[in-house]
């Protein structure tokens, strides 16, 4: 085995935030979002969206693979282009309608889980609820005394 091969870490390596910002800036502008949203080429500075980070993996005999972690679902972005779509939703403050692969996959998984966790009733019609039963008849009231004639 070559010496250089042994020196490559097989553990994921967190990239500096500056690297993530450079990659995000390039992809964001290459896909035209800078002009669409801001009317100009933009440069991301400061830091990535809170909680997000880029990690690289060295795949033996193959290539370097990078992933962006930090999505609340626990899933990761495999491509910067996928992350850019999510960043657009963050910028627009519209994560509820985010169309990135991770959000749509997470939403579909949540919907499937909700359907699977719903009780399935195969025993026939359900019994009526206690509150839907007609009220019990009340006992007849005693006749009232006749009122005195008025003068």
mmCIF file of N, CA and C in Angstrom, residues 17-98:
data_model
loop_
_atom_site.group_PDB
_atom_site.id
_atom_site.type_symbol
_atom_site.label_atom_id
_atom_site.label_comp_id
_atom_site.label_asym_id
_atom_site.label_seq_id
_atom_site.Cartn_x
_atom_site.Cartn_y
_atom_site.Cartn_z
ATOM 1 N N UNK A 17 -15.977 26.657 8.115
ATOM 2 C CA UNK A 17 -17.173 27.363 7.649
ATOM 3 C C UNK A 17 -16.874 28.216 6.420
ATOM 4 N N UNK A 18 -15.661 28.770 6.351
ATOM 5 C CA UNK A 18 -15.285 29.597 5.192
ATOM 6 C C UNK A 18 -15.370 28.784 3.905
ATOM 7 N N UNK A 19 -15.010 27.520 3.966
ATOM 8 C CA UNK A 19 -15.087 26.645 2.783
ATOM 9 C C UNK A 19 -16.535 26.437 2.372
ATOM 10 N N UNK A 20 -17.405 26.187 3.347
ATOM 11 C CA UNK A 20 -18.826 26.014 3.048
ATOM 12 C C UNK A 20 -19.392 27.291 2.432
ATOM 13 N N UNK A 21 -19.015 28.445 2.970
ATOM 14 C CA UNK A 21 -19.509 29.716 2.428
ATOM 15 C C UNK A 21 -19.027 29.947 1.001
ATOM 16 N N UNK A 22 -17.769 29.585 0.715
ATOM 17 C CA UNK A 22 -17.249 29.717 -0.656
ATOM 18 C C UNK A 22 -18.027 28.826 -1.611
ATOM 19 N N UNK A 23 -18.212 27.566 -1.221
ATOM 20 C CA UNK A 23 -18.938 26.622 -2.072
ATOM 21 C C UNK A 23 -20.386 27.062 -2.267
ATOM 22 N N UNK A 24 -21.015 27.540 -1.192
ATOM 23 C CA UNK A 24 -22.393 28.006 -1.270
ATOM 24 C C UNK A 24 -22.503 29.236 -2.166
ATOM 25 N N UNK A 25 -21.577 30.176 -2.020
ATOM 26 C CA UNK A 25 -21.571 31.386 -2.849
ATOM 27 C C UNK A 25 -21.470 31.023 -4.326
ATOM 28 N N UNK A 26 -20.545 30.129 -4.654
ATOM 29 C CA UNK A 26 -20.350 29.720 -6.048
ATOM 30 C C UNK A 26 -21.612 29.072 -6.616
ATOM 31 N N UNK A 27 -22.165 28.097 -5.902
ATOM 32 C CA UNK A 27 -23.347 27.389 -6.394
ATOM 33 C C UNK A 27 -24.560 28.315 -6.467
ATOM 34 N N UNK A 28 -24.742 29.160 -5.468
ATOM 35 C CA UNK A 28 -25.873 30.087 -5.411
ATOM 36 C C UNK A 28 -25.872 31.018 -6.620
ATOM 37 N N UNK A 29 -24.709 31.578 -6.928
ATOM 38 C CA UNK A 29 -24.608 32.494 -8.069
ATOM 39 C C UNK A 29 -24.636 31.758 -9.401
ATOM 40 N N UNK A 30 -24.015 30.584 -9.481
ATOM 41 C CA UNK A 30 -24.029 29.817 -10.728
ATOM 42 C C UNK A 30 -25.441 29.407 -11.125
ATOM 43 N N UNK A 31 -26.294 29.183 -10.144
ATOM 44 C CA UNK A 31 -27.673 28.795 -10.434
ATOM 45 C C UNK A 31 -28.591 30.003 -10.604
ATOM 46 N N UNK A 32 -28.030 31.206 -10.508
ATOM 47 C CA UNK A 32 -28.786 32.419 -10.787
ATOM 48 C C UNK A 32 -29.579 32.997 -9.634
ATOM 49 N N UNK A 33 -29.478 32.415 -8.460
ATOM 50 C CA UNK A 33 -30.289 32.889 -7.338
ATOM 51 C C UNK A 33 -29.890 34.282 -6.865
ATOM 52 N N UNK A 34 -28.630 34.642 -6.994
ATOM 53 C CA UNK A 34 -28.214 35.983 -6.593
ATOM 54 C C UNK A 34 -29.013 37.044 -7.329
ATOM 55 N N UNK A 35 -29.134 36.874 -8.655
ATOM 56 C CA UNK A 35 -29.890 37.840 -9.455
ATOM 57 C C UNK A 35 -31.388 37.705 -9.226
ATOM 58 N N UNK A 36 -31.875 36.486 -9.068
ATOM 59 C CA UNK A 36 -33.314 36.283 -8.876
ATOM 60 C C UNK A 36 -33.792 36.950 -7.589
ATOM 61 N N UNK A 37 -33.040 36.778 -6.511
ATOM 62 C CA UNK A 37 -33.485 37.294 -5.213
ATOM 63 C C UNK A 37 -32.998 38.715 -4.948
ATOM 64 N N UNK A 38 -31.725 38.977 -5.245
ATOM 65 C CA UNK A 38 -31.125 40.255 -4.862
ATOM 66 C C UNK A 38 -30.792 41.170 -6.042
ATOM 67 N N UNK A 39 -30.907 40.661 -7.265
ATOM 68 C CA UNK A 39 -30.594 41.468 -8.435
ATOM 69 C C UNK A 39 -29.112 41.649 -8.683
ATOM 70 N N UNK A 40 -28.279 40.836 -8.046
ATOM 71 C CA UNK A 40 -26.826 40.953 -8.227
ATOM 72 C C UNK A 40 -26.148 39.671 -7.756
ATOM 73 N N UNK A 41 -24.879 39.556 -8.078
ATOM 74 C CA UNK A 41 -24.065 38.449 -7.575
ATOM 75 C C UNK A 41 -23.840 38.696 -6.089
ATOM 76 N N UNK A 42 -23.965 37.648 -5.293
ATOM 77 C CA UNK A 42 -23.810 37.802 -3.847
ATOM 78 C C UNK A 42 -22.620 36.997 -3.340
ATOM 79 N N UNK A 43 -22.180 37.334 -2.144
ATOM 80 C CA UNK A 43 -21.127 36.581 -1.469
ATOM 81 C C UNK A 43 -21.598 36.330 -0.042
ATOM 82 N N UNK A 44 -21.660 35.063 0.338
ATOM 83 C CA UNK A 44 -22.059 34.717 1.693
ATOM 84 C C UNK A 44 -20.879 34.945 2.627
ATOM 85 N N UNK A 45 -21.116 35.664 3.710
ATOM 86 C CA UNK A 45 -20.070 35.976 4.685
ATOM 87 C C UNK A 45 -20.614 35.716 6.088
ATOM 88 N N UNK A 46 -19.737 35.728 7.054
ATOM 89 C CA UNK A 46 -20.145 35.552 8.443
ATOM 90 C C UNK A 46 -20.129 34.097 8.842
ATOM 91 N N UNK A 47 -21.120 33.366 8.444
ATOM 92 C CA UNK A 47 -21.197 31.949 8.773
ATOM 93 C C UNK A 47 -22.339 31.300 8.027
ATOM 94 N N UNK A 48 -22.335 29.980 7.973
ATOM 95 C CA UNK A 48 -23.426 29.270 7.301
ATOM 96 C C UNK A 48 -24.698 29.392 8.133
ATOM 97 N N UNK A 49 -25.829 28.970 7.585
ATOM 98 C CA UNK A 49 -27.043 28.965 8.403
ATOM 99 C C UNK A 49 -26.780 28.193 9.699
ATOM 100 N N UNK A 50 -27.382 28.636 10.780
ATOM 101 C CA UNK A 50 -27.129 28.060 12.103
ATOM 102 C C UNK A 50 -27.330 26.549 12.085
ATOM 103 N N UNK A 51 -26.316 25.851 12.569
ATOM 104 C CA UNK A 51 -26.386 24.401 12.700
ATOM 105 C C UNK A 51 -25.871 23.611 11.509
ATOM 106 N N UNK A 52 -25.593 24.260 10.392
ATOM 107 C CA UNK A 52 -25.169 23.552 9.185
ATOM 108 C C UNK A 52 -23.652 23.523 9.083
ATOM 109 N N UNK A 53 -23.122 22.397 8.599
ATOM 110 C CA UNK A 53 -21.677 22.254 8.409
ATOM 111 C C UNK A 53 -21.411 21.283 7.266
ATOM 112 N N UNK A 54 -20.238 21.443 6.657
ATOM 113 C CA UNK A 54 -19.849 20.598 5.526
ATOM 114 C C UNK A 54 -18.795 19.600 5.998
ATOM 115 N N UNK A 55 -18.961 18.357 5.605
ATOM 116 C CA UNK A 55 -18.036 17.283 5.973
ATOM 117 C C UNK A 55 -17.610 16.568 4.705
ATOM 118 N N UNK A 56 -16.351 16.162 4.640
ATOM 119 C CA UNK A 56 -15.894 15.384 3.488
ATOM 120 C C UNK A 56 -15.477 13.996 3.944
ATOM 121 N N UNK A 57 -15.628 13.057 3.043
ATOM 122 C CA UNK A 57 -15.283 11.665 3.269
ATOM 123 C C UNK A 57 -14.369 11.234 2.137
ATOM 124 N N UNK A 58 -13.327 10.553 2.474
ATOM 125 C CA UNK A 58 -12.454 9.985 1.452
ATOM 126 C C UNK A 58 -12.912 8.559 1.207
ATOM 127 N N UNK A 59 -13.345 8.297 -0.004
ATOM 128 C CA UNK A 59 -13.818 6.975 -0.372
ATOM 129 C C UNK A 59 -12.645 6.233 -1.005
ATOM 130 N N UNK A 60 -12.206 5.111 -0.407
ATOM 131 C CA UNK A 60 -11.041 4.390 -0.937
ATOM 132 C C UNK A 60 -11.202 4.035 -2.414
ATOM 133 N N UNK A 61 -10.136 4.227 -3.165
ATOM 134 C CA UNK A 61 -10.074 3.888 -4.592
ATOM 135 C C UNK A 61 -11.121 4.622 -5.417
ATOM 136 N N UNK A 62 -11.602 5.729 -4.933
ATOM 137 C CA UNK A 62 -12.657 6.384 -5.679
ATOM 138 C C UNK A 62 -12.489 7.892 -5.673
ATOM 139 N N UNK A 63 -13.162 8.577 -4.795
ATOM 140 C CA UNK A 63 -13.224 10.033 -4.855
ATOM 141 C C UNK A 63 -13.447 10.604 -3.459
ATOM 142 N N UNK A 64 -13.500 11.910 -3.404
ATOM 143 C CA UNK A 64 -13.836 12.607 -2.170
ATOM 144 C C UNK A 64 -15.311 12.963 -2.242
ATOM 145 N N UNK A 65 -16.041 12.675 -1.196
ATOM 146 C CA UNK A 65 -17.467 12.949 -1.155
ATOM 147 C C UNK A 65 -17.748 13.949 -0.043
ATOM 148 N N UNK A 66 -18.504 14.982 -0.345
ATOM 149 C CA UNK A 66 -18.855 15.976 0.660
ATOM 150 C C UNK A 66 -20.341 15.972 0.951
ATOM 151 N N UNK A 67 -20.682 16.167 2.200
ATOM 152 C CA UNK A 67 -22.074 16.241 2.617
ATOM 153 C C UNK A 67 -22.267 17.462 3.499
ATOM 154 N N UNK A 68 -23.458 18.028 3.463
ATOM 155 C CA UNK A 68 -23.796 19.145 4.335
ATOM 156 C C UNK A 68 -24.827 18.643 5.337
ATOM 157 N N UNK A 69 -24.468 18.742 6.611
ATOM 158 C CA UNK A 69 -25.332 18.297 7.698
ATOM 159 C C UNK A 69 -25.931 19.495 8.414
ATOM 160 N N UNK A 70 -27.019 19.250 9.138
ATOM 161 C CA UNK A 70 -27.635 20.284 9.950
ATOM 162 C C UNK A 70 -29.141 20.378 9.784
ATOM 163 N N UNK A 71 -29.702 19.631 8.838
ATOM 164 C CA UNK A 71 -31.148 19.686 8.632
ATOM 165 C C UNK A 71 -31.852 19.082 9.849
ATOM 166 N N UNK A 72 -32.948 19.684 10.301
ATOM 167 C CA UNK A 72 -33.650 19.177 11.486
ATOM 168 C C UNK A 72 -34.101 17.720 11.376
ATOM 169 N N UNK A 73 -34.305 17.219 10.168
ATOM 170 C CA UNK A 73 -34.745 15.831 9.991
ATOM 171 C C UNK A 73 -33.629 14.831 10.254
ATOM 172 N N UNK A 74 -32.384 15.317 10.303
ATOM 173 C CA UNK A 74 -31.241 14.420 10.465
ATOM 174 C C UNK A 74 -30.663 13.966 9.138
ATOM 175 N N UNK A 75 -31.368 14.231 8.046
ATOM 176 C CA UNK A 75 -30.842 13.888 6.731
ATOM 177 C C UNK A 75 -29.784 14.910 6.328
ATOM 178 N N UNK A 76 -29.015 14.575 5.305
ATOM 179 C CA UNK A 76 -27.956 15.478 4.855
ATOM 180 C C UNK A 76 -28.119 15.768 3.369
ATOM 181 N N UNK A 77 -27.449 16.817 2.944
ATOM 182 C CA UNK A 77 -27.436 17.201 1.535
ATOM 183 C C UNK A 77 -26.194 16.603 0.898
ATOM 184 N N UNK A 78 -26.365 15.864 -0.190
ATOM 185 C CA UNK A 78 -25.232 15.253 -0.879
ATOM 186 C C UNK A 78 -24.585 16.212 -1.867
ATOM 187 N N UNK A 79 -25.349 17.158 -2.358
ATOM 188 C CA UNK A 79 -24.853 18.088 -3.367
ATOM 189 C C UNK A 79 -25.113 19.521 -2.929
ATOM 190 N N UNK A 80 -24.201 20.402 -3.263
ATOM 191 C CA UNK A 80 -24.364 21.813 -2.916
ATOM 192 C C UNK A 80 -25.613 22.384 -3.583
ATOM 193 N N UNK A 81 -25.934 21.928 -4.796
ATOM 194 C CA UNK A 81 -27.133 22.410 -5.480
ATOM 195 C C UNK A 81 -28.405 22.113 -4.704
ATOM 196 N N UNK A 82 -28.451 20.966 -4.020
ATOM 197 C CA UNK A 82 -29.603 20.638 -3.182
ATOM 198 C C UNK A 82 -29.674 21.583 -1.988
ATOM 199 N N UNK A 83 -28.514 21.880 -1.417
ATOM 200 C CA UNK A 83 -28.458 22.778 -0.262
ATOM 201 C C UNK A 83 -28.846 24.199 -0.663
ATOM 202 N N UNK A 84 -28.473 24.622 -1.863
ATOM 203 C CA UNK A 84 -28.806 25.973 -2.335
ATOM 204 C C UNK A 84 -30.324 26.171 -2.331
ATOM 205 N N UNK A 85 -31.072 25.187 -2.790
ATOM 206 C CA UNK A 85 -32.535 25.296 -2.810
ATOM 207 C C UNK A 85 -33.059 25.509 -1.392
ATOM 208 N N UNK A 86 -32.466 24.803 -0.423
ATOM 209 C CA UNK A 86 -32.864 24.951 0.978
ATOM 210 C C UNK A 86 -32.499 26.346 1.498
ATOM 211 N N UNK A 87 -31.321 26.833 1.133
ATOM 212 C CA UNK A 87 -30.885 28.170 1.558
ATOM 213 C C UNK A 87 -31.825 29.236 0.993
ATOM 214 N N UNK A 88 -32.293 29.050 -0.230
ATOM 215 C CA UNK A 88 -33.259 29.988 -0.815
ATOM 216 C C UNK A 88 -34.516 30.042 0.060
ATOM 217 N N UNK A 89 -35.000 28.883 0.517
ATOM 218 C CA UNK A 89 -36.179 28.861 1.396
ATOM 219 C C UNK A 89 -35.882 29.542 2.729
ATOM 220 N N UNK A 90 -34.659 29.385 3.239
ATOM 221 C CA UNK A 90 -34.275 30.060 4.484
ATOM 222 C C UNK A 90 -34.277 31.571 4.270
ATOM 223 N N UNK A 91 -33.682 32.026 3.174
ATOM 224 C CA UNK A 91 -33.622 33.463 2.877
ATOM 225 C C UNK A 91 -35.023 34.039 2.738
ATOM 226 N N UNK A 92 -35.886 33.319 2.071
ATOM 227 C CA UNK A 92 -37.262 33.794 1.851
ATOM 228 C C UNK A 92 -38.153 33.585 3.077
ATOM 229 N N UNK A 93 -37.614 32.976 4.133
ATOM 230 C CA UNK A 93 -38.369 32.674 5.351
ATOM 231 C C UNK A 93 -39.621 31.870 5.006
ATOM 232 N N UNK A 94 -39.422 30.823 4.191
ATOM 233 C CA UNK A 94 -40.531 30.005 3.710
ATOM 234 C C UNK A 94 -40.161 28.522 3.751
ATOM 235 N N UNK A 95 -39.639 28.071 4.877
ATOM 236 C CA UNK A 95 -39.239 26.667 4.986
ATOM 237 C C UNK A 95 -40.424 25.711 4.884
ATOM 238 N N UNK A 96 -41.619 26.180 5.212
ATOM 239 C CA UNK A 96 -42.798 25.319 5.109
ATOM 240 C C UNK A 96 -43.041 24.873 3.670
ATOM 241 N N UNK A 97 -42.587 25.666 2.703
ATOM 242 C CA UNK A 97 -42.776 25.332 1.292
ATOM 243 C C UNK A 97 -41.464 25.011 0.591
ATOM 244 N N UNK A 98 -40.448 24.630 1.343
ATOM 245 C CA UNK A 98 -39.146 24.315 0.758
ATOM 246 C C UNK A 98 -39.267 23.094 -0.151
#
